[in-house]
Tab-separated table of C-alpha atoms in Angstrom:
chain	number	residue	atom	x	y	z
Y	4	MET	CA	-42.000	43.656	4.015
Y	5	HIS	CA	-45.468	43.137	2.547
Y	6	THR	CA	-48.668	44.541	3.999
Y	7	LEU	CA	-51.851	42.476	3.694
Y	8	ILE	CA	-55.126	44.349	4.037
Y	9	LEU	CA	-58.479	42.726	4.784
Y	10	THR	CA	-61.851	44.400	4.908
Y	11	LEU	CA	-64.770	42.234	5.925
Y	12	VAL	CA	-68.257	42.700	7.178
Y	13	VAL	CA	-69.217	40.846	10.311
Y	14	ALA	CA	-72.913	40.445	9.625
Y	15	LEU	CA	-73.239	39.811	13.277
Y	16	GLY	CA	-71.778	36.618	11.739
Y	17	MET	CA	-68.938	36.280	9.213
Y	18	ALA	CA	-68.278	37.166	5.587
Y	19	ALA	CA	-65.702	35.457	3.420
Y	20	PRO	CA	-62.601	37.668	3.692
Y	21	THR	CA	-60.259	38.366	0.794
Y	22	TRP	CA	-56.702	39.508	1.353
Y	23	ALA	CA	-54.757	41.586	-1.159
Y	24	ASP	CA	-51.061	42.356	-1.239
Y	25	ALA	CA	-50.940	46.153	-1.055
Y	26	GLU	CA	-47.497	46.317	-2.671
Y	27	ALA	CA	-47.820	43.787	-5.478
Y	28	SER	CA	-51.593	43.965	-6.072
Y	29	VAL	CA	-51.797	40.176	-6.375
Y	30	ALA	CA	-53.588	37.475	-4.435
Y	31	VAL	CA	-51.468	36.028	-1.631
Y	32	GLN	CA	-51.728	33.069	0.702
Y	33	ALA	CA	-54.167	34.443	3.275
Y	34	PRO	CA	-54.043	34.221	7.037
Y	35	THR	CA	-57.111	32.638	8.615
Y	36	VAL	CA	-59.427	35.059	10.446
Y	37	THR	CA	-61.821	33.723	13.072
Y	38	VAL	CA	-64.332	35.737	15.113
Y	39	PHE	CA	-65.681	34.537	18.493
Y	40	PRO	CA	-68.574	34.409	19.005
Y	41	GLU	CA	-69.421	33.694	15.385
Y	42	ARG	CA	-72.391	36.091	15.672
Y	43	PRO	CA	-71.333	39.007	17.896
Y	44	VAL	CA	-74.061	40.827	19.804
Y	45	GLN	CA	-74.619	44.590	20.051
Y	46	GLY	CA	-73.022	46.124	23.134
Y	47	HIS	CA	-70.646	43.192	23.665
Y	48	LEU	CA	-67.023	42.395	22.900
Y	49	PHE	CA	-65.876	39.867	20.337
Y	50	ARG	CA	-62.495	38.186	19.907
Y	51	VAL	CA	-60.609	38.140	16.598
Y	52	ARG	CA	-57.938	35.500	15.906
Y	53	VAL	CA	-55.576	35.845	12.928
Y	54	SER	CA	-53.577	32.683	12.192
Y	55	PRO	CA	-50.743	32.888	9.656
Y	56	ALA	CA	-50.869	30.817	6.484
Y	57	ALA	CA	-48.358	27.948	6.293
Y	58	GLY	CA	-44.897	29.348	5.593
Y	59	GLU	CA	-46.109	32.967	5.878
Y	60	PRO	CA	-45.332	34.148	9.430
Y	61	LEU	CA	-46.722	37.506	10.477
Y	62	ARG	CA	-44.795	40.341	12.097
Y	63	ALA	CA	-47.855	42.308	13.259
Y	64	VAL	CA	-51.636	42.680	12.931
Y	65	ARG	CA	-53.646	45.848	13.514
Y	66	GLY	CA	-57.168	46.840	12.680
Y	67	GLU	CA	-60.388	48.707	13.340
Y	68	ALA	CA	-63.986	47.680	13.977
Y	69	GLY	CA	-66.954	49.848	14.806
Y	70	GLY	CA	-64.761	52.948	14.742
Y	71	GLU	CA	-62.503	51.537	17.468
Y	72	ALA	CA	-58.889	50.412	17.126
Y	73	LEU	CA	-58.196	46.716	17.592
Y	74	HIS	CA	-54.996	45.819	19.437
Y	75	PHE	CA	-53.438	42.418	18.832
Y	76	THR	CA	-50.903	40.334	20.715
Y	77	ALA	CA	-49.171	37.226	19.393
Y	78	ASP	CA	-48.725	33.897	21.106
Y	79	GLU	CA	-45.656	31.644	20.766
Y	80	ALA	CA	-47.077	30.060	17.587
Y	81	GLY	CA	-47.442	33.455	15.881
Y	82	VAL	CA	-51.239	33.542	16.168
Y	83	PHE	CA	-52.523	37.063	16.857
Y	84	GLU	CA	-55.578	37.763	19.014
Y	85	GLY	CA	-57.441	40.944	19.851
Y	86	PHE	CA	-60.803	42.113	21.156
Y	87	GLY	CA	-63.270	44.505	19.580
Y	88	PRO	CA	-66.566	46.102	20.540
Y	89	VAL	CA	-69.913	45.882	18.782
Y	90	PRO	CA	-71.369	49.363	19.331
Y	91	ILE	CA	-74.938	49.483	20.631
Y	92	GLU	CA	-76.028	51.520	17.599
Y	93	THR	CA	-74.778	48.838	15.153
Y	94	GLU	CA	-77.585	47.150	13.236
Y	95	GLY	CA	-77.193	44.143	10.979
Y	96	SER	CA	-73.462	44.283	10.230
Y	97	LEU	CA	-70.157	45.596	11.483
Y	98	GLN	CA	-67.298	46.496	9.155
Y	99	MET	CA	-63.863	45.397	10.333
Y	100	ARG	CA	-60.583	46.303	8.634
Y	101	LEU	CA	-57.443	44.314	9.406
Y	102	VAL	CA	-53.873	44.848	8.273
Y	103	ALA	CA	-51.464	41.904	8.553
Y	104	VAL	CA	-47.746	42.589	8.126
Y	105	ARG	CA	-45.754	39.538	6.982
Y	106	VAL	CA	-42.173	38.792	7.815
Y	107	ASP	CA	-40.212	38.931	4.574
Y	108	GLY	CA	-37.073	36.808	4.881
Y	109	ARG	CA	-35.195	35.845	7.997
Y	110	GLU	CA	-34.634	38.145	10.911
């Protein structure tokens, strides 16, 4: 099992995320992260979608944004979605940390 860790700043918009393999310390084929709306607003919720890279299914995704835990559920295609808050006191940017756990081999 490999754990992929992503830290990005949602500049009440998006930054270009970079994933790193925590075990091998090498670049890996990254899942796609999408935030809706693209520019979240203070005091509102935003949705985060994590889509696996081709041939790299995910077992789980967890994360944190604005000091709050993000909880993800997967659909039948293996795409994970969760919701997060933009705290009222947030100005300019919001740091979000995601951890994606890949499936390594067949189950």
